[in-house]
Amino acid sequence: MDGDSAAVRRAWISAATLPICTPLPAVIDRLKQRDTVISEPNARRPNRWHGRVEQAQPQACAWPGCGEAGEFRAPRSNKVPGDVGGWQFLCLEHVRAFNAGYNYFDGMSVDEIHAAQSPMAGWVQDMVRGKPAFTIGDPHELFSGKGPARPKPPPGKWAAPGDAKALGALGLDRNASPADIRRAYRALVRRYHPDSNGGDRSHEGKLQAVVNAFTHLKSAAGYKMESNKT
């Protein structure tokens, strides 16, 4: 019986369940069996750590020299997602070490690093001949520029292009102060970081969006203006 894949329960047997005419030795034998273990093969072991990948036969940890079971999944390369570049399986200790040493810019050229650190990274819109590329199914010509004019944002400290979208990524509005932005940024980084989720990297896209939004707002005129007042 596989104790790891089957839950265990006890079948309690008492003298009251036996016929009255049962001989005393038989009663004693039955009472000795009261702690009989019965297997439930359909039950699953509780998953203590968020991010553990259930496997019928866990692979060995891919960390050199480690003999533990590799129950946590991590991408093989920093350059591409695991769905493209493949995955490796690590034990809990080594998936934490992998996350701690993860370098988003590993393998990038100087130009690629500069582009990734740009305040507008992740905010570029696909354009064709100066017009948005996605115009399929546009009966009202909203994407072609011929439809109703978009209302201009109200004047204020967060009126620059991209400010409203960056604030929305942090769950804030135009009334946010630099202190509000820093507070929201720290809270969201803690929420989406793999170390806060047992090594689970499924929130990596949200984490990068939060970093991009904070980088954009830090360089915005409204952020600098409010910071100078304090």
mmCIF file of C-alpha atoms in Angstrom:
data_model
loop_
_atom_site.group_PDB
_atom_site.id
_atom_site.type_symbol
_atom_site.label_atom_id
_atom_site.label_comp_id
_atom_site.label_asym_id
_atom_site.label_seq_id
_atom_site.Cartn_x
_atom_site.Cartn_y
_atom_site.Cartn_z
ATOM 1 C CA MET A 1 0.000 0.000 0.000
ATOM 2 C CA ASP A 2 1.387 3.385 -0.986
ATOM 3 C CA GLY A 3 1.051 5.675 2.033
ATOM 4 C CA ASP A 4 1.886 8.762 -0.036
ATOM 5 C CA SER A 5 -0.951 8.353 -2.538
ATOM 6 C CA ALA A 6 -3.658 6.848 -0.344
ATOM 7 C CA ALA A 7 -5.349 8.385 2.644
ATOM 8 C CA VAL A 8 -5.690 6.194 5.713
ATOM 9 C CA ARG A 9 -8.647 5.713 7.980
ATOM 10 C CA ARG A 10 -9.358 3.317 10.828
ATOM 11 C CA ALA A 11 -12.210 0.774 10.960
ATOM 12 C CA TRP A 12 -13.241 0.472 14.603
ATOM 13 C CA ILE A 13 -14.524 -2.949 15.630
ATOM 14 C CA SER A 14 -16.275 -3.413 18.982
ATOM 15 C CA ALA A 15 -17.714 -6.396 20.821
ATOM 16 C CA ALA A 16 -21.204 -4.976 20.282
ATOM 17 C CA THR A 17 -20.942 -5.739 16.543
ATOM 18 C CA LEU A 18 -20.458 -9.488 17.165
ATOM 19 C CA PRO A 19 -23.188 -12.117 17.682
ATOM 20 C CA ILE A 20 -23.958 -12.905 21.326
ATOM 21 C CA CYS A 21 -22.959 -16.553 20.841
ATOM 22 C CA THR A 22 -19.456 -15.678 19.591
ATOM 23 C CA PRO A 23 -16.789 -17.559 21.637
ATOM 24 C CA LEU A 24 -14.616 -15.413 23.894
ATOM 25 C CA PRO A 25 -11.325 -16.175 22.009
ATOM 26 C CA ALA A 26 -12.959 -15.012 18.779
ATOM 27 C CA VAL A 27 -14.105 -11.794 20.490
ATOM 28 C CA ILE A 28 -10.543 -11.141 21.700
ATOM 29 C CA ASP A 29 -9.147 -11.740 18.194
ATOM 30 C CA ARG A 30 -11.645 -9.325 16.688
ATOM 31 C CA LEU A 31 -10.851 -6.671 19.277
ATOM 32 C CA LYS A 32 -7.153 -6.986 18.417
ATOM 33 C CA GLN A 33 -8.070 -6.077 14.852
ATOM 34 C CA ARG A 34 -9.862 -2.862 15.821
ATOM 35 C CA ASP A 35 -6.975 -0.741 14.509
ATOM 36 C CA THR A 36 -7.060 -2.351 11.068
ATOM 37 C CA VAL A 37 -5.907 0.139 8.421
ATOM 38 C CA ILE A 38 -8.063 0.424 5.328
ATOM 39 C CA SER A 39 -6.723 2.093 2.186
ATOM 40 C CA GLU A 40 -8.694 4.675 0.228
ATOM 41 C CA PRO A 41 -6.835 4.851 -3.105
ATOM 42 C CA ASN A 42 -8.911 7.750 -4.489
ATOM 43 C CA ALA A 43 -7.960 10.143 -1.706
ATOM 44 C CA ARG A 44 -5.095 12.574 -2.308
ATOM 45 C CA ARG A 45 -2.391 13.816 0.007
ATOM 46 C CA PRO A 46 -3.026 17.396 1.149
ATOM 47 C CA ASN A 47 -0.835 19.869 -0.714
ATOM 48 C CA ARG A 48 0.916 21.967 1.935
ATOM 49 C CA TRP A 49 2.868 24.142 -0.467
ATOM 50 C CA HIS A 50 1.196 26.227 -3.132
ATOM 51 C CA GLY A 51 2.920 25.573 -6.455
ATOM 52 C CA ARG A 52 3.702 21.901 -5.926
ATOM 53 C CA VAL A 53 3.065 19.903 -9.109
ATOM 54 C CA GLU A 54 1.291 16.595 -8.542
ATOM 55 C CA GLN A 55 3.092 13.768 -10.358
ATOM 56 C CA ALA A 56 2.411 10.033 -10.370
ATOM 57 C CA GLN A 57 6.170 9.433 -10.143
ATOM 58 C CA PRO A 58 7.984 12.625 -9.051
ATOM 59 C CA GLN A 59 11.153 13.388 -10.969
ATOM 60 C CA ALA A 60 14.458 13.848 -9.212
ATOM 61 C CA CYS A 61 15.460 17.425 -8.418
ATOM 62 C CA ALA A 62 17.369 18.879 -11.400
ATOM 63 C CA TRP A 63 19.792 20.714 -9.105
ATOM 64 C CA PRO A 64 23.273 19.144 -9.486
ATOM 65 C CA GLY A 65 24.013 16.682 -6.700
ATOM 66 C CA CYS A 66 20.523 16.808 -5.147
ATOM 67 C CA GLY A 67 18.683 13.554 -4.551
ATOM 68 C CA GLU A 68 15.377 14.996 -3.327
ATOM 69 C CA ALA A 69 12.128 14.741 -5.289
ATOM 70 C CA GLY A 70 11.564 17.576 -7.767
ATOM 71 C CA GLU A 71 8.019 18.673 -6.910
ATOM 72 C CA PHE A 72 8.236 22.345 -7.960
ATOM 73 C CA ARG A 73 8.409 23.575 -11.540
ATOM 74 C CA ALA A 74 10.694 26.373 -12.785
ATOM 75 C CA PRO A 75 11.638 27.501 -16.323
ATOM 76 C CA ARG A 76 14.942 26.268 -17.741
ATOM 77 C CA SER A 77 15.780 29.683 -19.183
ATOM 78 C CA ASN A 78 15.274 33.304 -18.168
ATOM 79 C CA LYS A 79 14.929 34.305 -21.811
ATOM 80 C CA VAL A 80 11.650 32.576 -22.638
ATOM 81 C CA PRO A 81 8.659 31.302 -20.615
ATOM 82 C CA GLY A 82 8.683 27.692 -19.518
ATOM 83 C CA ASP A 83 5.875 26.881 -21.964
ATOM 84 C CA VAL A 84 8.324 27.707 -24.773
ATOM 85 C CA GLY A 85 11.774 26.859 -23.420
ATOM 86 C CA GLY A 86 10.786 23.922 -21.251
ATOM 87 C CA TRP A 87 10.580 23.324 -17.506
ATOM 88 C CA GLN A 88 12.790 21.797 -14.861
ATOM 89 C CA PHE A 89 11.640 20.263 -11.579
ATOM 90 C CA LEU A 90 13.288 21.236 -8.300
ATOM 91 C CA CYS A 91 12.826 20.413 -4.633
ATOM 92 C CA LEU A 92 11.496 23.081 -2.259
ATOM 93 C CA GLU A 93 14.959 24.158 -1.082
ATOM 94 C CA HIS A 94 16.350 24.567 -4.583
ATOM 95 C CA VAL A 95 13.291 26.228 -6.119
ATOM 96 C CA ARG A 96 13.702 28.870 -3.412
ATOM 97 C CA ALA A 97 17.380 29.193 -4.310
ATOM 98 C CA PHE A 98 16.438 29.458 -7.997
ATOM 99 C CA ASN A 99 13.943 32.242 -7.283
ATOM 100 C CA ALA A 100 16.426 34.094 -5.078
ATOM 101 C CA GLY A 101 19.046 34.070 -7.845
ATOM 102 C CA TYR A 102 16.639 34.730 -10.703
ATOM 103 C CA ASN A 103 17.874 37.533 -12.954
ATOM 104 C CA TYR A 104 15.258 38.884 -15.346
ATOM 105 C CA PHE A 105 17.970 40.517 -17.498
ATOM 106 C CA ASP A 106 20.184 37.410 -17.772
ATOM 107 C CA GLY A 107 21.203 36.814 -21.388
ATOM 108 C CA MET A 108 19.926 40.175 -22.670
ATOM 109 C CA SER A 109 22.018 42.551 -24.725
ATOM 110 C CA VAL A 110 22.673 46.112 -23.557
ATOM 111 C CA ASP A 111 19.980 47.423 -25.912
ATOM 112 C CA GLU A 112 17.451 44.846 -24.703
ATOM 113 C CA ILE A 113 18.135 45.730 -21.059
ATOM 114 C CA HIS A 114 17.765 49.434 -21.856
ATOM 115 C CA ALA A 115 14.444 48.778 -23.619
ATOM 116 C CA ALA A 116 13.161 46.659 -20.710
ATOM 117 C CA GLN A 117 14.071 49.411 -18.221
ATOM 118 C CA SER A 118 12.363 52.105 -20.284
ATOM 119 C CA PRO A 119 9.367 53.736 -18.548
ATOM 120 C CA MET A 120 7.247 52.762 -21.563
ATOM 121 C CA ALA A 121 8.263 49.079 -21.586
ATOM 122 C CA GLY A 122 5.148 46.964 -21.968
ATOM 123 C CA TRP A 123 3.035 49.957 -23.042
ATOM 124 C CA VAL A 124 3.901 49.980 -26.766
ATOM 125 C CA GLN A 125 0.879 49.716 -29.072
ATOM 126 C CA ASP A 126 1.118 47.896 -32.410
ATOM 127 C CA MET A 127 0.691 50.406 -35.227
ATOM 128 C CA VAL A 128 0.442 50.092 -39.020
ATOM 129 C CA ARG A 129 1.082 53.299 -40.974
ATOM 130 C CA GLY A 130 0.395 55.361 -37.906
ATOM 131 C CA LYS A 131 -2.888 53.595 -37.102
ATOM 132 C CA PRO A 132 -3.708 50.817 -34.612
ATOM 133 C CA ALA A 133 -3.132 47.384 -36.161
ATOM 134 C CA PHE A 134 -6.203 45.769 -34.579
ATOM 135 C CA THR A 135 -9.192 47.066 -36.560
ATOM 136 C CA ILE A 136 -11.072 43.848 -37.333
ATOM 137 C CA GLY A 137 -14.740 44.070 -36.417
ATOM 138 C CA ASP A 138 -14.769 47.860 -36.011
ATOM 139 C CA PRO A 139 -18.189 48.940 -37.344
ATOM 140 C CA HIS A 140 -18.107 52.222 -35.425
ATOM 141 C CA GLU A 141 -14.542 53.034 -36.559
ATOM 142 C CA LEU A 142 -13.369 53.405 -32.997
ATOM 143 C CA PHE A 143 -9.873 52.148 -33.856
ATOM 144 C CA SER A 144 -9.492 53.919 -37.191
ATOM 145 C CA GLY A 145 -9.571 57.384 -35.679
ATOM 146 C CA LYS A 146 -12.749 58.281 -37.569
ATOM 147 C CA GLY A 147 -15.107 57.543 -34.709
ATOM 148 C CA PRO A 148 -16.130 59.849 -31.854
ATOM 149 C CA ALA A 149 -13.233 61.720 -30.343
ATOM 150 C CA ARG A 150 -12.054 60.377 -27.007
ATOM 151 C CA PRO A 151 -12.569 62.747 -24.101
ATOM 152 C CA LYS A 152 -9.402 64.455 -22.980
ATOM 153 C CA PRO A 153 -8.204 63.571 -19.479
ATOM 154 C CA PRO A 154 -8.941 66.200 -16.863
ATOM 155 C CA PRO A 155 -6.010 68.471 -16.066
ATOM 156 C CA GLY A 156 -3.974 67.368 -13.084
ATOM 157 C CA LYS A 157 -0.709 65.947 -11.896
ATOM 158 C CA TRP A 158 -1.300 62.584 -13.652
ATOM 159 C CA ALA A 159 -2.327 63.892 -17.081
ATOM 160 C CA ALA A 160 0.651 62.590 -19.097
ATOM 161 C CA PRO A 161 0.187 59.674 -21.542
ATOM 162 C CA GLY A 162 0.338 56.351 -19.745
ATOM 163 C CA ASP A 163 -0.210 57.806 -16.249
ATOM 164 C CA ALA A 164 -3.812 56.633 -15.908
ATOM 165 C CA LYS A 165 -2.995 53.116 -17.124
ATOM 166 C CA ALA A 166 -0.014 52.832 -14.780
ATOM 167 C CA LEU A 167 -2.120 54.007 -11.841
ATOM 168 C CA GLY A 168 -4.772 51.434 -12.740
ATOM 169 C CA ALA A 169 -2.159 48.664 -12.728
ATOM 170 C CA LEU A 170 -1.443 49.589 -9.098
ATOM 171 C CA GLY A 171 -5.142 49.848 -8.225
ATOM 172 C CA LEU A 172 -5.000 53.641 -7.815
ATOM 173 C CA ASP A 173 -6.694 56.692 -9.347
ATOM 174 C CA ARG A 174 -5.596 60.238 -10.233
ATOM 175 C CA ASN A 175 -5.829 61.340 -6.604
ATOM 176 C CA ALA A 176 -2.937 59.059 -5.597
ATOM 177 C CA SER A 177 0.133 60.597 -3.987
ATOM 178 C CA PRO A 178 3.728 59.333 -4.367
ATOM 179 C CA ALA A 179 3.375 57.739 -0.930
ATOM 180 C CA ASP A 180 0.239 55.899 -2.110
ATOM 181 C CA ILE A 181 2.119 54.683 -5.182
ATOM 182 C CA ARG A 182 5.065 53.377 -3.162
ATOM 183 C CA ARG A 183 2.753 51.678 -0.680
ATOM 184 C CA ALA A 184 0.703 49.970 -3.417
ATOM 185 C CA TYR A 185 3.862 48.918 -5.264
ATOM 186 C CA ARG A 186 5.380 47.227 -2.197
ATOM 187 C CA ALA A 187 2.128 45.420 -1.396
ATOM 188 C CA LEU A 188 1.663 44.102 -4.947
ATOM 189 C CA VAL A 189 5.283 42.972 -5.279
ATOM 190 C CA ARG A 190 4.896 40.954 -2.074
ATOM 191 C CA ARG A 191 1.627 39.476 -3.377
ATOM 192 C CA TYR A 192 2.915 38.376 -6.791
ATOM 193 C CA HIS A 193 6.540 37.441 -6.037
ATOM 194 C CA PRO A 194 7.241 33.685 -6.382
ATOM 195 C CA ASP A 195 8.709 33.520 -2.852
ATOM 196 C CA SER A 196 5.331 34.632 -1.479
ATOM 197 C CA ASN A 197 3.580 31.867 -3.429
ATOM 198 C CA GLY A 198 5.662 28.806 -2.589
ATOM 199 C CA GLY A 199 7.744 29.089 -5.754
ATOM 200 C CA ASP A 200 4.743 29.452 -8.076
ATOM 201 C CA ARG A 201 5.735 31.655 -11.039
ATOM 202 C CA SER A 202 2.256 31.909 -12.608
ATOM 203 C CA HIS A 203 1.936 35.539 -11.411
ATOM 204 C CA GLU A 204 5.157 36.625 -13.119
ATOM 205 C CA GLY A 205 3.272 38.595 -15.797
ATOM 206 C CA LYS A 206 1.347 40.578 -13.180
ATOM 207 C CA LEU A 207 4.557 41.216 -11.245
ATOM 208 C CA GLN A 208 6.256 42.615 -14.354
ATOM 209 C CA ALA A 209 3.238 44.855 -15.084
ATOM 210 C CA VAL A 210 3.445 46.268 -11.540
ATOM 211 C CA VAL A 211 7.188 46.943 -11.931
ATOM 212 C CA ASN A 212 6.611 48.640 -15.308
ATOM 213 C CA ALA A 213 3.820 50.802 -13.881
ATOM 214 C CA PHE A 214 5.910 51.904 -10.901
ATOM 215 C CA THR A 215 8.906 52.677 -13.134
ATOM 216 C CA HIS A 216 6.702 54.820 -15.373
ATOM 217 C CA LEU A 217 5.134 56.745 -12.492
ATOM 218 C CA LYS A 218 8.486 57.400 -10.803
ATOM 219 C CA SER A 219 9.640 59.266 -13.903
ATOM 220 C CA ALA A 220 6.334 61.135 -14.350
ATOM 221 C CA ALA A 221 6.181 64.880 -13.762
ATOM 222 C CA GLY A 222 3.372 64.448 -11.236
ATOM 223 C CA TYR A 223 5.477 62.138 -9.069
ATOM 224 C CA LYS A 224 8.450 64.493 -9.044
ATOM 225 C CA MET A 225 6.239 67.521 -8.410
ATOM 226 C CA GLU A 226 4.563 65.948 -5.371
ATOM 227 C CA SER A 227 7.842 64.548 -4.028
ATOM 228 C CA ASN A 228 9.465 67.997 -4.159
ATOM 229 C CA LYS A 229 6.655 69.411 -2.015
ATOM 230 C CA THR A 230 7.485 66.969 0.753
#
